[in-house]
Amino acid sequence: MNSTIHDIEIKNMLRMANEARHRAYVPYSHFRVGACLKSASGAYYLGANIENMSYGVTNCAERTALFKAVYDGERNFEALLIVSDSPNYTVPCGVCRQALSEFCNPGMPVICANRNGEYRALTLGDLLPNAFSPEDMKTE
Ligand code: THU
């Protein structure tokens, strides 16, 4: 089932994600991404991208927020908002979609914002249909 998220909540999460974006460590791409993940407990977890000179080691903003939350004991989430330096709507990369699917329902709203404060609401299921799940690991 898809959850709803109100406009006022989106604006609140957008403000926090934009603050997070300014904490990015991006000496290589100079492209800042900020994420705000709302847990079922009501807490907000913020993340930014953290790059590495071995580029593949880079951690995206979404996974920074997710891993902070999971470390804190959170296991259920209500919504994610992503924003970046781009005028285009920022969508999570494939690795982040898979990482999120471990903890988030397909109906969870993923709000993809741009640097101008505009946004588009999708769900995790829109972004990662037919996700590999624990059900798929059953051998009997
Ligand atoms: N990036 C994110 O933080 N999230 C995404 O979903 C897409 C990409 C970061 C990784 C890298 O630091 C920069 O954006 C350029 O790819």
Short mmCIF file of N, CA and C and ligand atoms in Angstrom, two decimals:
data_model
loop_
_atom_site.label_atom_id
_atom_site.label_comp_id
_atom_site.label_asym_id
_atom_site.label_seq_id
_atom_site.Cartn_x
_atom_site.Cartn_y
_atom_site.Cartn_z
N MET A 1 0.84 -1.20 0.00
CA MET A 1 0.00 0.00 0.00
C MET A 1 0.88 1.26 0.00
N ASN A 2 0.47 2.25 -0.76
CA ASN A 2 1.24 3.49 -0.79
C ASN A 2 0.83 4.40 0.36
N SER A 3 1.82 5.00 1.03
CA SER A 3 1.52 5.95 2.11
C SER A 3 1.42 7.34 1.51
N THR A 4 0.67 8.20 2.21
CA THR A 4 0.58 9.58 1.73
C THR A 4 1.52 10.44 2.56
N ILE A 5 1.96 11.52 1.96
CA ILE A 5 2.82 12.47 2.68
C ILE A 5 2.34 13.86 2.32
N HIS A 6 2.12 14.68 3.34
CA HIS A 6 1.53 15.99 3.10
C HIS A 6 2.58 17.01 2.67
N ASP A 7 2.07 18.03 1.98
CA ASP A 7 2.93 19.06 1.41
C ASP A 7 3.78 19.76 2.49
N ILE A 8 3.19 19.99 3.63
CA ILE A 8 3.92 20.69 4.70
C ILE A 8 5.07 19.83 5.22
N GLU A 9 4.84 18.52 5.26
CA GLU A 9 5.89 17.58 5.67
C GLU A 9 7.01 17.54 4.61
N ILE A 10 6.62 17.56 3.35
CA ILE A 10 7.62 17.57 2.28
C ILE A 10 8.50 18.82 2.39
N LYS A 11 7.88 19.96 2.63
CA LYS A 11 8.63 21.23 2.74
C LYS A 11 9.61 21.16 3.91
N ASN A 12 9.17 20.56 5.01
CA ASN A 12 10.01 20.41 6.19
C ASN A 12 11.21 19.51 5.88
N MET A 13 10.96 18.39 5.22
CA MET A 13 12.03 17.46 4.88
C MET A 13 12.96 18.08 3.84
N LEU A 14 12.40 18.87 2.94
CA LEU A 14 13.22 19.53 1.91
C LEU A 14 14.20 20.52 2.56
N ARG A 15 13.71 21.25 3.54
CA ARG A 15 14.59 22.20 4.25
C ARG A 15 15.75 21.45 4.92
N MET A 16 15.44 20.33 5.57
CA MET A 16 16.49 19.57 6.26
C MET A 16 17.47 18.93 5.26
N ALA A 17 16.94 18.41 4.16
CA ALA A 17 17.81 17.77 3.16
C ALA A 17 18.73 18.81 2.52
N ASN A 18 18.24 20.03 2.35
CA ASN A 18 19.09 21.09 1.78
C ASN A 18 20.20 21.47 2.75
N GLU A 19 19.90 21.45 4.04
CA GLU A 19 20.95 21.70 5.04
C GLU A 19 21.99 20.58 4.97
N ALA A 20 21.50 19.35 4.87
CA ALA A 20 22.40 18.19 4.80
C ALA A 20 23.29 18.27 3.56
N ARG A 21 22.72 18.73 2.46
CA ARG A 21 23.48 18.83 1.19
C ARG A 21 24.75 19.66 1.38
N HIS A 22 24.69 20.66 2.24
CA HIS A 22 25.86 21.52 2.44
C HIS A 22 26.96 20.85 3.25
N ARG A 23 26.67 19.65 3.78
CA ARG A 23 27.69 18.90 4.53
C ARG A 23 28.38 17.85 3.66
N ALA A 24 28.05 17.81 2.37
CA ALA A 24 28.64 16.81 1.48
C ALA A 24 30.16 16.97 1.42
N TYR A 25 30.85 15.85 1.26
CA TYR A 25 32.32 15.85 1.04
C TYR A 25 32.52 15.41 -0.41
N VAL A 26 32.73 16.40 -1.30
CA VAL A 26 32.70 16.11 -2.74
C VAL A 26 33.87 16.77 -3.49
N PRO A 27 35.12 16.46 -3.10
CA PRO A 27 36.26 17.11 -3.77
C PRO A 27 36.43 16.65 -5.22
N TYR A 28 35.79 15.55 -5.63
CA TYR A 28 36.00 15.02 -6.98
C TYR A 28 34.89 15.42 -7.93
N SER A 29 33.64 15.19 -7.56
CA SER A 29 32.53 15.54 -8.47
C SER A 29 32.04 16.97 -8.27
N HIS A 30 32.26 17.54 -7.09
CA HIS A 30 31.70 18.85 -6.74
C HIS A 30 30.18 18.86 -6.88
N PHE A 31 29.57 17.70 -6.76
CA PHE A 31 28.12 17.56 -6.90
C PHE A 31 27.56 17.13 -5.55
N ARG A 32 26.82 18.04 -4.91
CA ARG A 32 26.35 17.78 -3.55
C ARG A 32 24.92 17.20 -3.57
N VAL A 33 24.74 16.17 -2.76
CA VAL A 33 23.42 15.54 -2.62
C VAL A 33 23.08 15.52 -1.13
N GLY A 34 21.82 15.80 -0.82
CA GLY A 34 21.34 15.73 0.57
C GLY A 34 20.12 14.84 0.64
N ALA A 35 20.00 14.10 1.74
CA ALA A 35 18.85 13.21 1.93
C ALA A 35 18.28 13.39 3.32
N CYS A 36 16.95 13.23 3.40
CA CYS A 36 16.26 13.24 4.70
C CYS A 36 15.36 12.01 4.73
N LEU A 37 15.61 11.14 5.69
CA LEU A 37 14.86 9.89 5.83
C LEU A 37 14.07 9.96 7.12
N LYS A 38 12.76 9.81 7.02
CA LYS A 38 11.91 9.86 8.21
C LYS A 38 11.60 8.45 8.68
N SER A 39 11.92 8.19 9.95
CA SER A 39 11.67 6.85 10.50
C SER A 39 10.25 6.77 11.05
N ALA A 40 9.79 5.54 11.27
CA ALA A 40 8.45 5.32 11.83
C ALA A 40 8.35 5.87 13.25
N SER A 41 9.50 5.98 13.92
CA SER A 41 9.51 6.54 15.29
C SER A 41 9.33 8.05 15.27
N GLY A 42 9.39 8.65 14.09
CA GLY A 42 9.21 10.09 13.96
C GLY A 42 10.51 10.85 13.86
N ALA A 43 11.65 10.16 14.00
CA ALA A 43 12.95 10.84 13.92
C ALA A 43 13.34 11.04 12.45
N TYR A 44 14.09 12.11 12.21
CA TYR A 44 14.60 12.39 10.86
C TYR A 44 16.09 12.11 10.84
N TYR A 45 16.53 11.39 9.83
CA TYR A 45 17.96 11.09 9.66
C TYR A 45 18.44 11.77 8.39
N LEU A 46 19.50 12.55 8.54
CA LEU A 46 20.02 13.32 7.41
C LEU A 46 21.30 12.70 6.91
N GLY A 47 21.54 12.83 5.61
CA GLY A 47 22.77 12.32 5.03
C GLY A 47 23.21 13.17 3.86
N ALA A 48 24.51 13.08 3.56
CA ALA A 48 25.08 13.73 2.38
C ALA A 48 26.06 12.75 1.75
N ASN A 49 26.43 13.00 0.50
CA ASN A 49 27.39 12.10 -0.15
C ASN A 49 28.81 12.37 0.36
N ILE A 50 29.53 11.27 0.53
CA ILE A 50 30.90 11.32 1.05
C ILE A 50 31.78 10.57 0.06
N GLU A 51 32.61 11.33 -0.66
CA GLU A 51 33.39 10.74 -1.75
C GLU A 51 34.74 10.21 -1.26
N ASN A 52 35.38 9.47 -2.15
CA ASN A 52 36.68 8.88 -1.85
C ASN A 52 37.52 8.95 -3.11
N MET A 53 38.85 9.09 -2.94
CA MET A 53 39.70 9.17 -4.13
C MET A 53 39.68 7.87 -4.92
N SER A 54 39.31 6.76 -4.28
CA SER A 54 38.97 5.55 -5.01
C SER A 54 37.46 5.64 -5.22
N TYR A 55 37.07 6.16 -6.40
CA TYR A 55 35.71 6.67 -6.59
C TYR A 55 34.60 5.70 -6.19
N GLY A 56 34.84 4.40 -6.43
CA GLY A 56 33.80 3.41 -6.14
C GLY A 56 33.48 3.26 -4.66
N VAL A 57 34.32 3.80 -3.81
CA VAL A 57 34.13 3.70 -2.37
C VAL A 57 33.15 4.78 -1.87
N THR A 58 32.85 5.72 -2.73
CA THR A 58 31.94 6.83 -2.37
C THR A 58 30.62 6.33 -1.79
N ASN A 59 30.17 7.01 -0.77
CA ASN A 59 28.86 6.69 -0.17
C ASN A 59 27.85 7.78 -0.54
N CYS A 60 26.73 7.36 -1.09
CA CYS A 60 25.68 8.31 -1.49
C CYS A 60 24.97 8.89 -0.26
N ALA A 61 24.33 10.02 -0.46
CA ALA A 61 23.59 10.70 0.61
C ALA A 61 22.52 9.80 1.22
N GLU A 62 21.81 9.06 0.37
CA GLU A 62 20.71 8.22 0.84
C GLU A 62 21.23 7.12 1.77
N ARG A 63 22.36 6.50 1.40
CA ARG A 63 22.90 5.44 2.25
C ARG A 63 23.52 6.00 3.51
N THR A 64 24.06 7.20 3.46
CA THR A 64 24.56 7.82 4.70
C THR A 64 23.40 7.95 5.69
N ALA A 65 22.27 8.47 5.22
CA ALA A 65 21.10 8.64 6.11
C ALA A 65 20.58 7.29 6.59
N LEU A 66 20.48 6.33 5.66
CA LEU A 66 19.94 5.01 6.03
C LEU A 66 20.82 4.32 7.07
N PHE A 67 22.13 4.35 6.86
CA PHE A 67 23.03 3.63 7.76
C PHE A 67 23.09 4.28 9.14
N LYS A 68 23.00 5.60 9.17
CA LYS A 68 22.93 6.28 10.48
C LYS A 68 21.69 5.81 11.25
N ALA A 69 20.57 5.72 10.54
CA ALA A 69 19.31 5.34 11.17
C ALA A 69 19.35 3.90 11.65
N VAL A 70 19.84 3.01 10.80
CA VAL A 70 19.87 1.59 11.16
C VAL A 70 20.81 1.38 12.35
N TYR A 71 21.91 2.10 12.35
CA TYR A 71 22.84 2.01 13.49
C TYR A 71 22.15 2.44 14.78
N ASP A 72 21.25 3.41 14.68
CA ASP A 72 20.51 3.89 15.85
C ASP A 72 19.38 2.95 16.26
N GLY A 73 19.19 1.88 15.52
CA GLY A 73 18.18 0.90 15.89
C GLY A 73 16.88 1.01 15.11
N GLU A 74 16.81 1.98 14.20
CA GLU A 74 15.59 2.15 13.40
C GLU A 74 15.51 1.04 12.35
N ARG A 75 14.31 0.53 12.14
CA ARG A 75 14.13 -0.54 11.15
C ARG A 75 12.95 -0.29 10.22
N ASN A 76 12.16 0.75 10.51
CA ASN A 76 10.98 1.06 9.69
C ASN A 76 10.99 2.53 9.32
N PHE A 77 10.62 2.79 8.08
CA PHE A 77 10.72 4.16 7.57
C PHE A 77 9.46 4.59 6.85
N GLU A 78 9.20 5.90 6.92
CA GLU A 78 7.95 6.44 6.36
C GLU A 78 8.14 7.18 5.04
N ALA A 79 9.28 7.84 4.89
CA ALA A 79 9.48 8.62 3.67
C ALA A 79 10.95 9.00 3.51
N LEU A 80 11.33 9.21 2.26
CA LEU A 80 12.69 9.69 1.94
C LEU A 80 12.57 10.88 1.01
N LEU A 81 13.38 11.90 1.24
CA LEU A 81 13.46 13.03 0.30
C LEU A 81 14.92 13.21 -0.10
N ILE A 82 15.14 13.45 -1.38
CA ILE A 82 16.50 13.64 -1.91
C ILE A 82 16.54 14.95 -2.69
N VAL A 83 17.63 15.68 -2.52
CA VAL A 83 17.83 16.92 -3.29
C VAL A 83 19.31 17.02 -3.63
N SER A 84 19.61 17.72 -4.71
CA SER A 84 21.01 17.87 -5.10
C SER A 84 21.22 19.25 -5.72
N ASP A 85 22.42 19.46 -6.26
CA ASP A 85 22.75 20.73 -6.92
C ASP A 85 22.09 20.85 -8.30
N SER A 86 21.41 19.81 -8.72
CA SER A 86 20.89 19.77 -10.09
C SER A 86 19.54 20.46 -10.24
N PRO A 87 19.28 21.03 -11.43
CA PRO A 87 17.94 21.55 -11.71
C PRO A 87 16.96 20.42 -12.03
N ASN A 88 17.49 19.20 -12.21
CA ASN A 88 16.62 18.04 -12.46
C ASN A 88 16.23 17.39 -11.13
N TYR A 89 15.14 16.65 -11.14
CA TYR A 89 14.74 15.91 -9.94
C TYR A 89 15.79 14.84 -9.63
N THR A 90 16.19 14.75 -8.38
CA THR A 90 17.25 13.81 -8.01
C THR A 90 16.65 12.47 -7.61
N VAL A 91 17.00 11.43 -8.35
CA VAL A 91 16.51 10.09 -8.02
C VAL A 91 17.66 9.28 -7.41
N PRO A 92 17.34 8.31 -6.54
CA PRO A 92 18.42 7.50 -5.95
C PRO A 92 19.05 6.56 -6.98
N CYS A 93 20.33 6.31 -6.83
CA CYS A 93 21.02 5.38 -7.73
C CYS A 93 20.56 3.95 -7.44
N GLY A 94 20.93 3.02 -8.30
CA GLY A 94 20.49 1.63 -8.17
C GLY A 94 20.94 0.98 -6.88
N VAL A 95 22.17 1.26 -6.46
CA VAL A 95 22.69 0.67 -5.22
C VAL A 95 21.85 1.15 -4.04
N CYS A 96 21.52 2.43 -4.01
CA CYS A 96 20.70 2.97 -2.91
C CYS A 96 19.29 2.39 -2.94
N ARG A 97 18.74 2.20 -4.12
CA ARG A 97 17.39 1.60 -4.21
C ARG A 97 17.40 0.22 -3.56
N GLN A 98 18.43 -0.58 -3.85
CA GLN A 98 18.52 -1.92 -3.27
C GLN A 98 18.73 -1.84 -1.76
N ALA A 99 19.62 -0.94 -1.31
CA ALA A 99 19.88 -0.81 0.13
C ALA A 99 18.60 -0.40 0.87
N LEU A 100 17.84 0.50 0.30
CA LEU A 100 16.59 0.96 0.92
C LEU A 100 15.57 -0.16 0.99
N SER A 101 15.56 -1.02 -0.02
CA SER A 101 14.52 -2.06 -0.09
C SER A 101 14.68 -3.10 1.02
N GLU A 102 15.83 -3.12 1.67
CA GLU A 102 16.03 -4.02 2.81
C GLU A 102 15.11 -3.63 3.98
N PHE A 103 14.84 -2.32 4.11
CA PHE A 103 14.11 -1.81 5.28
C PHE A 103 12.80 -1.10 4.93
N CYS A 104 12.61 -0.70 3.69
CA CYS A 104 11.47 0.17 3.35
C CYS A 104 10.49 -0.59 2.45
N ASN A 105 9.21 -0.35 2.67
CA ASN A 105 8.17 -0.98 1.85
C ASN A 105 8.16 -0.39 0.44
N PRO A 106 7.67 -1.18 -0.54
CA PRO A 106 7.56 -0.64 -1.90
C PRO A 106 6.67 0.60 -1.97
N GLY A 107 5.72 0.73 -1.03
CA GLY A 107 4.81 1.89 -1.06
C GLY A 107 5.37 3.14 -0.41
N MET A 108 6.58 3.06 0.13
CA MET A 108 7.14 4.24 0.81
C MET A 108 7.38 5.39 -0.18
N PRO A 109 6.91 6.60 0.15
CA PRO A 109 7.16 7.73 -0.75
C PRO A 109 8.65 8.09 -0.82
N VAL A 110 9.11 8.30 -2.04
CA VAL A 110 10.47 8.83 -2.28
C VAL A 110 10.27 10.14 -3.03
N ILE A 111 10.56 11.24 -2.35
CA ILE A 111 10.34 12.56 -2.93
C ILE A 111 11.64 13.02 -3.58
N CYS A 112 11.58 13.24 -4.88
CA CYS A 112 12.76 13.60 -5.65
C CYS A 112 12.68 15.10 -5.94
N ALA A 113 13.57 15.88 -5.31
CA ALA A 113 13.51 17.33 -5.42
C ALA A 113 14.65 17.86 -6.28
N ASN A 114 14.52 19.12 -6.67
CA ASN A 114 15.63 19.76 -7.39
C ASN A 114 16.08 21.00 -6.60
N ARG A 115 17.12 21.64 -7.10
CA ARG A 115 17.72 22.75 -6.35
C ARG A 115 16.80 23.97 -6.27
N ASN A 116 15.75 23.98 -7.09
CA ASN A 116 14.82 25.10 -7.09
C ASN A 116 13.64 24.89 -6.15
N GLY A 117 13.66 23.78 -5.41
CA GLY A 117 12.59 23.52 -4.45
C GLY A 117 11.37 22.85 -5.05
N GLU A 118 11.49 22.45 -6.33
CA GLU A 118 10.39 21.69 -6.95
C GLU A 118 10.62 20.20 -6.69
N TYR A 119 9.55 19.42 -6.73
CA TYR A 119 9.74 18.01 -6.47
C TYR A 119 8.70 17.14 -7.17
N ARG A 120 9.01 15.87 -7.20
CA ARG A 120 8.15 14.86 -7.80
C ARG A 120 8.08 13.70 -6.81
N ALA A 121 6.88 13.24 -6.49
CA ALA A 121 6.72 12.15 -5.53
C ALA A 121 6.60 10.81 -6.27
N LEU A 122 7.52 9.89 -5.94
CA LEU A 122 7.47 8.52 -6.45
C LEU A 122 7.37 7.59 -5.25
N THR A 123 7.38 6.29 -5.50
CA THR A 123 7.51 5.34 -4.39
C THR A 123 8.74 4.48 -4.65
N LEU A 124 9.17 3.79 -3.59
CA LEU A 124 10.33 2.89 -3.78
C LEU A 124 10.00 1.81 -4.80
N GLY A 125 8.74 1.36 -4.79
CA GLY A 125 8.31 0.34 -5.76
C GLY A 125 8.35 0.85 -7.20
N ASP A 126 8.09 2.15 -7.39
CA ASP A 126 8.22 2.72 -8.75
C ASP A 126 9.68 2.63 -9.20
N LEU A 127 10.59 2.87 -8.24
CA LEU A 127 12.01 2.97 -8.57
C LEU A 127 12.68 1.60 -8.65
N LEU A 128 12.14 0.63 -7.89
CA LEU A 128 12.74 -0.71 -7.89
C LEU A 128 11.63 -1.77 -7.92
N PRO A 129 10.98 -1.92 -9.09
CA PRO A 129 9.93 -2.92 -9.19
C PRO A 129 10.52 -4.32 -9.13
N ASN A 130 9.73 -5.27 -8.64
CA ASN A 130 10.17 -6.67 -8.58
C ASN A 130 11.49 -6.84 -7.84
N ALA A 131 11.61 -6.13 -6.72
CA ALA A 131 12.87 -6.19 -5.95
C ALA A 131 13.12 -7.60 -5.44
N PHE A 132 14.36 -7.99 -5.38
CA PHE A 132 14.77 -9.26 -4.77
C PHE A 132 14.48 -9.17 -3.28
N SER A 133 13.76 -10.16 -2.74
CA SER A 133 13.37 -10.11 -1.34
C SER A 133 13.71 -11.42 -0.66
N PRO A 134 13.62 -11.48 0.67
CA PRO A 134 13.91 -12.74 1.37
C PRO A 134 13.07 -13.91 0.84
N GLU A 135 11.84 -13.62 0.36
CA GLU A 135 10.99 -14.66 -0.24
C GLU A 135 11.69 -15.37 -1.40
N ASP A 136 12.48 -14.60 -2.12
CA ASP A 136 13.16 -15.14 -3.30
C ASP A 136 14.33 -16.04 -2.94
N MET A 137 14.68 -16.09 -1.66
CA MET A 137 15.79 -16.93 -1.24
C MET A 137 15.33 -18.29 -0.73
N LYS A 138 13.98 -18.48 -0.72
CA LYS A 138 13.46 -19.76 -0.24
C LYS A 138 13.80 -20.85 -1.25
N THR A 139 14.28 -21.97 -0.74
CA THR A 139 14.67 -23.06 -1.66
C THR A 139 13.70 -24.23 -1.58
N GLU A 140 12.71 -24.11 -0.69
CA GLU A 140 11.71 -25.21 -0.58
C GLU A 140 10.31 -24.68 -0.75
N1 THU B 1 25.11 10.51 -5.50
C1 THU B 1 24.31 10.44 -4.38
O1 THU B 1 24.71 10.89 -3.29
N2 THU B 1 23.09 9.88 -4.49
C2 THU B 1 22.58 9.37 -5.66
O2 THU B 1 21.55 8.72 -5.64
C3 THU B 1 23.28 9.60 -6.91
C4 THU B 1 24.72 9.97 -6.78
C5 THU B 1 26.43 11.13 -5.39
C6 THU B 1 27.57 10.17 -5.49
C7 THU B 1 28.69 11.08 -5.97
O3 THU B 1 29.29 11.68 -4.83
C8 THU B 1 27.98 12.16 -6.77
O4 THU B 1 26.61 12.08 -6.43
C9 THU B 1 28.14 12.00 -8.27
O5 THU B 1 27.75 10.73 -8.68
#
